[in-house]
PDB file of C-alpha atoms in Angstrom:
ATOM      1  CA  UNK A 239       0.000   0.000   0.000  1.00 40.00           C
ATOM      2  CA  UNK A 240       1.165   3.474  -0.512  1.00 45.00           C
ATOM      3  CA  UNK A 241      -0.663   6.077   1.996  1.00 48.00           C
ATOM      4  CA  UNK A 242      -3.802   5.601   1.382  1.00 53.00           C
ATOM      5  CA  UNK A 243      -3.825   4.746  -2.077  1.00 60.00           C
ATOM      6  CA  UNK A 244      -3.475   1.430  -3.980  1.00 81.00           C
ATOM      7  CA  UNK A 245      -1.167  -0.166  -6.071  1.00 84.00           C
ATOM      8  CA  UNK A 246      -4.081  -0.103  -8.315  1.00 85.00           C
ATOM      9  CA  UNK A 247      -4.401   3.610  -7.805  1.00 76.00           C
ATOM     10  CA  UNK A 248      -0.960   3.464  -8.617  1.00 81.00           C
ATOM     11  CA  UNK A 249      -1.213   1.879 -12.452  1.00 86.00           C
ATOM     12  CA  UNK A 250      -4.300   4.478 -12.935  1.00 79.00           C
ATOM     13  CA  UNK A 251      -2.182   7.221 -12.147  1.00 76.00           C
ATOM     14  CA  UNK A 252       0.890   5.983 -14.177  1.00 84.00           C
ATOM     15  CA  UNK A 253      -2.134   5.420 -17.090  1.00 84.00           C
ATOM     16  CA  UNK A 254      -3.099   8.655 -16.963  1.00 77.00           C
ATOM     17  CA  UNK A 255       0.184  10.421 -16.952  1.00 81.00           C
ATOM     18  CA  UNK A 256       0.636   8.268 -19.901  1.00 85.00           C
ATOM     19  CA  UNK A 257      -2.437   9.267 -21.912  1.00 80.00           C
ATOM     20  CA  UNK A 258      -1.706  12.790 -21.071  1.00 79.00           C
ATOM     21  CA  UNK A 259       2.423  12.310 -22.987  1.00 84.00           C
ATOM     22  CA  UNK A 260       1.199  11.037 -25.808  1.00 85.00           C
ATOM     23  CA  UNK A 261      -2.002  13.233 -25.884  1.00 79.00           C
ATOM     24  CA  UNK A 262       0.285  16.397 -25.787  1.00 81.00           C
ATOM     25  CA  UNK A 263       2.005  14.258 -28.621  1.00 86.00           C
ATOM     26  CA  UNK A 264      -1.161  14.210 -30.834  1.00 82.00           C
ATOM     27  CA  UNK A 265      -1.370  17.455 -30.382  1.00 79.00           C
ATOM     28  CA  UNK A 266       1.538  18.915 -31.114  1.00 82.00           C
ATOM     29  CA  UNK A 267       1.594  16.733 -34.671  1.00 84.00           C
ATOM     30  CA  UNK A 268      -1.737  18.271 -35.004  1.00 79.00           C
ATOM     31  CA  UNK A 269      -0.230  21.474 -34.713  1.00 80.00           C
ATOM     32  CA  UNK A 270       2.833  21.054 -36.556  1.00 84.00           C
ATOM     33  CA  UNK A 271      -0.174  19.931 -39.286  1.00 81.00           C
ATOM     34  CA  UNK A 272      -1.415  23.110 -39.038  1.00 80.00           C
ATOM     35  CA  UNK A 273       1.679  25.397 -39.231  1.00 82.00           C
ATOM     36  CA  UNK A 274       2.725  23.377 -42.518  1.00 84.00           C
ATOM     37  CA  UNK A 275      -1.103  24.330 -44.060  1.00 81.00           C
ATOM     38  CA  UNK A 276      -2.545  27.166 -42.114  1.00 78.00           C
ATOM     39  CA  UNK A 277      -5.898  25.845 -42.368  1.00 83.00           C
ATOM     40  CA  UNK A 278      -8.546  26.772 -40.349  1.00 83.00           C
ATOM     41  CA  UNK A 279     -10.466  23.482 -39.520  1.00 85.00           C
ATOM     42  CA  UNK A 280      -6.640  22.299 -38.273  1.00 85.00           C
ATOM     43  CA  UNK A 281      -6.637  25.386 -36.176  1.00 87.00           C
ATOM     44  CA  UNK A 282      -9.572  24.081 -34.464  1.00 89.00           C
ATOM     45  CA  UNK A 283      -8.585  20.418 -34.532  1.00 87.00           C
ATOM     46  CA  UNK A 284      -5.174  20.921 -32.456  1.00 86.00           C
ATOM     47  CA  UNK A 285      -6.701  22.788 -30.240  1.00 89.00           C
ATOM     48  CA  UNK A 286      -9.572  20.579 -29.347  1.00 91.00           C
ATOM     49  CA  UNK A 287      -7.213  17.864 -29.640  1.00 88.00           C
ATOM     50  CA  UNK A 288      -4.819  19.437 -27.009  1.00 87.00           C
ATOM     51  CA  UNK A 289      -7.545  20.456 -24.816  1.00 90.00           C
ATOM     52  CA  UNK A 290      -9.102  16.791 -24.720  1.00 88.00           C
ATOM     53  CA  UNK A 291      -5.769  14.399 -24.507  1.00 83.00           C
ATOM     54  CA  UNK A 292      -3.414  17.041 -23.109  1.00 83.00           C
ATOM     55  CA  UNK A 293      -4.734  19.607 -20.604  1.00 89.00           C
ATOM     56  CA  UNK A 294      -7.802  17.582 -19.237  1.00 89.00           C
ATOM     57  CA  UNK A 295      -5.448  14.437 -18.073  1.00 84.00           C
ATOM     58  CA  UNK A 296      -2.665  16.866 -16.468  1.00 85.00           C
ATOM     59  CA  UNK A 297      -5.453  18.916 -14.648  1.00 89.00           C
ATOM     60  CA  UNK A 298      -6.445  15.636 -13.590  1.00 86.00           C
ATOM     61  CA  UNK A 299      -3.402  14.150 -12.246  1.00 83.00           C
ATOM     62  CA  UNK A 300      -2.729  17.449 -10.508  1.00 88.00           C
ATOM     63  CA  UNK A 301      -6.082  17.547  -8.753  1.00 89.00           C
ATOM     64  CA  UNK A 302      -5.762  14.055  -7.674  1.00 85.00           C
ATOM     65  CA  UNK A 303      -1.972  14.555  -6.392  1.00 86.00           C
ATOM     66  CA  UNK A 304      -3.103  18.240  -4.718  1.00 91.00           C
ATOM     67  CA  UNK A 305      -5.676  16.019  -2.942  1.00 89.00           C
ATOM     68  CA  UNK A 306      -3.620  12.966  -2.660  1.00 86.00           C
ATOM     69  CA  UNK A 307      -1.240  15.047  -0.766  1.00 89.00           C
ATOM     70  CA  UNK A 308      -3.937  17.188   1.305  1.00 91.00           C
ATOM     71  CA  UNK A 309      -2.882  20.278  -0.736  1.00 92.00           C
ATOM     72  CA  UNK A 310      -6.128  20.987  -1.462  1.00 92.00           C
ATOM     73  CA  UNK A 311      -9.230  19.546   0.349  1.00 93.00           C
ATOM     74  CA  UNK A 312     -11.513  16.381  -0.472  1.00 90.00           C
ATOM     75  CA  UNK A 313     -14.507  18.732  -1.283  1.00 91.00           C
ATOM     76  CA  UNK A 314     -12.351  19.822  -4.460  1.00 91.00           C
ATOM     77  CA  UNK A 315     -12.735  16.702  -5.894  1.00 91.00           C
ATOM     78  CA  UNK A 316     -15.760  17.434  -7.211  1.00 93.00           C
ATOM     79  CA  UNK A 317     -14.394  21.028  -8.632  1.00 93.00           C
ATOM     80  CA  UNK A 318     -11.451  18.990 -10.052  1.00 92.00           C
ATOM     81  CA  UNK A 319     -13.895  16.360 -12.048  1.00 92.00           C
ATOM     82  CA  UNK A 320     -16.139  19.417 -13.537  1.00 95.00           C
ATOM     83  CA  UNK A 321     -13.126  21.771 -14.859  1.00 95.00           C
ATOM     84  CA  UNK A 322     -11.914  18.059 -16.277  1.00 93.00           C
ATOM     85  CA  UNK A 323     -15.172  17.606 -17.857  1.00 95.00           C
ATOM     86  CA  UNK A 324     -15.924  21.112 -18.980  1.00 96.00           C
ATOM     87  CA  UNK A 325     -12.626  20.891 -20.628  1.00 96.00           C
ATOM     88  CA  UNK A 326     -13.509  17.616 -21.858  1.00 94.00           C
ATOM     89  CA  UNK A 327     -16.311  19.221 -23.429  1.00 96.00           C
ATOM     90  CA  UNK A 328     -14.485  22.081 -25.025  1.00 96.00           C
ATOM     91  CA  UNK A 329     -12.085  19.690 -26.651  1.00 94.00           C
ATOM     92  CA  UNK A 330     -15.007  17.609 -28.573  1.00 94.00           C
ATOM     93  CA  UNK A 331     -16.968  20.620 -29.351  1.00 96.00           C
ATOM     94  CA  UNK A 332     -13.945  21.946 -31.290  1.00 95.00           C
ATOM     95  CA  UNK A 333     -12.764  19.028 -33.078  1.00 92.00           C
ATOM     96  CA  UNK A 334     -16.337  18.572 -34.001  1.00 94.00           C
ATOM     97  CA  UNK A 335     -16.144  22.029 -35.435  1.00 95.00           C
ATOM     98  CA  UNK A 336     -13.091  21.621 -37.432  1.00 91.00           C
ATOM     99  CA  UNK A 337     -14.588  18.741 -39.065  1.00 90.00           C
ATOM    100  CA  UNK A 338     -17.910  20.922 -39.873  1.00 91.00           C
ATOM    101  CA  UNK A 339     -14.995  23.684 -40.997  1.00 86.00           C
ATOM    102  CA  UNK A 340     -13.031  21.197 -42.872  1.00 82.00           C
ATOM    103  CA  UNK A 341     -16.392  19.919 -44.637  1.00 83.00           C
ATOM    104  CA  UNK A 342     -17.751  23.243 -45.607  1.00 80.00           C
ATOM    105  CA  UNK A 343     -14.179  24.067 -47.383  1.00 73.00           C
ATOM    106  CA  UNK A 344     -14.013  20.985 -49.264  1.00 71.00           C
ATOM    107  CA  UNK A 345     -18.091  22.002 -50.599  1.00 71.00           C
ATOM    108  CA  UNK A 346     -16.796  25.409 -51.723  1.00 71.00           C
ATOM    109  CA  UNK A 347     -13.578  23.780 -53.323  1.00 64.00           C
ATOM    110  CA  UNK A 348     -11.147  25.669 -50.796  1.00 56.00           C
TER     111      UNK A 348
END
């Protein structure tokens, strides 16, 4: 056991610092994707993709390790999980967009 945690709590924690590397990963080719073409919809899709895979996993692990290590209090848990999902949220909405962005260029032949 480590504190009060698990060894289990342990491989979900090492997961999700995982899926945040390579999400920031994603993102970043997403981005280098964009700098290359300057498109908009790519705009939108790094981004989105950054916000989903990148910045919602690290706010996670750093909520859970400010709590973990009574930096912040239980009650923020809750906090923690809505800014994750909001974020969450943000990061769909805008790939969705760049797809509707990226479809309406390819209509108009741009």
């Amino acid at each position: 056991m480590l504190g009060n945690g698990s060894f289990v709590g342990l491989l979900a924690g090492a997961a999700a610092t995982g899926s945040a590397a390579v999400g920031l990963y994603i993102g970043y080719q997403a981005y280098r994707g964009l700098r290359r073409n300057d498109e908009p919809a790519m705009r939108y899709l790094s981004v989105g993709m950054v916000l989903l895979f990148g910045v919602t996993y690290l706010l996670a692990i750093v909520g859970q390790g400010m709590i973990a290590f009574h930096v912040a209090p239980l009650s923020f848990q809750d906090v923690f999980r809505l800014l994750v999902r909001l974020l969450q949220l943000a990061g769909l909405v805008l790939i969705a967009y760049s797809l509707r962005v990226a479809a309406r260029g390819r209509a108009t032949g741009n």
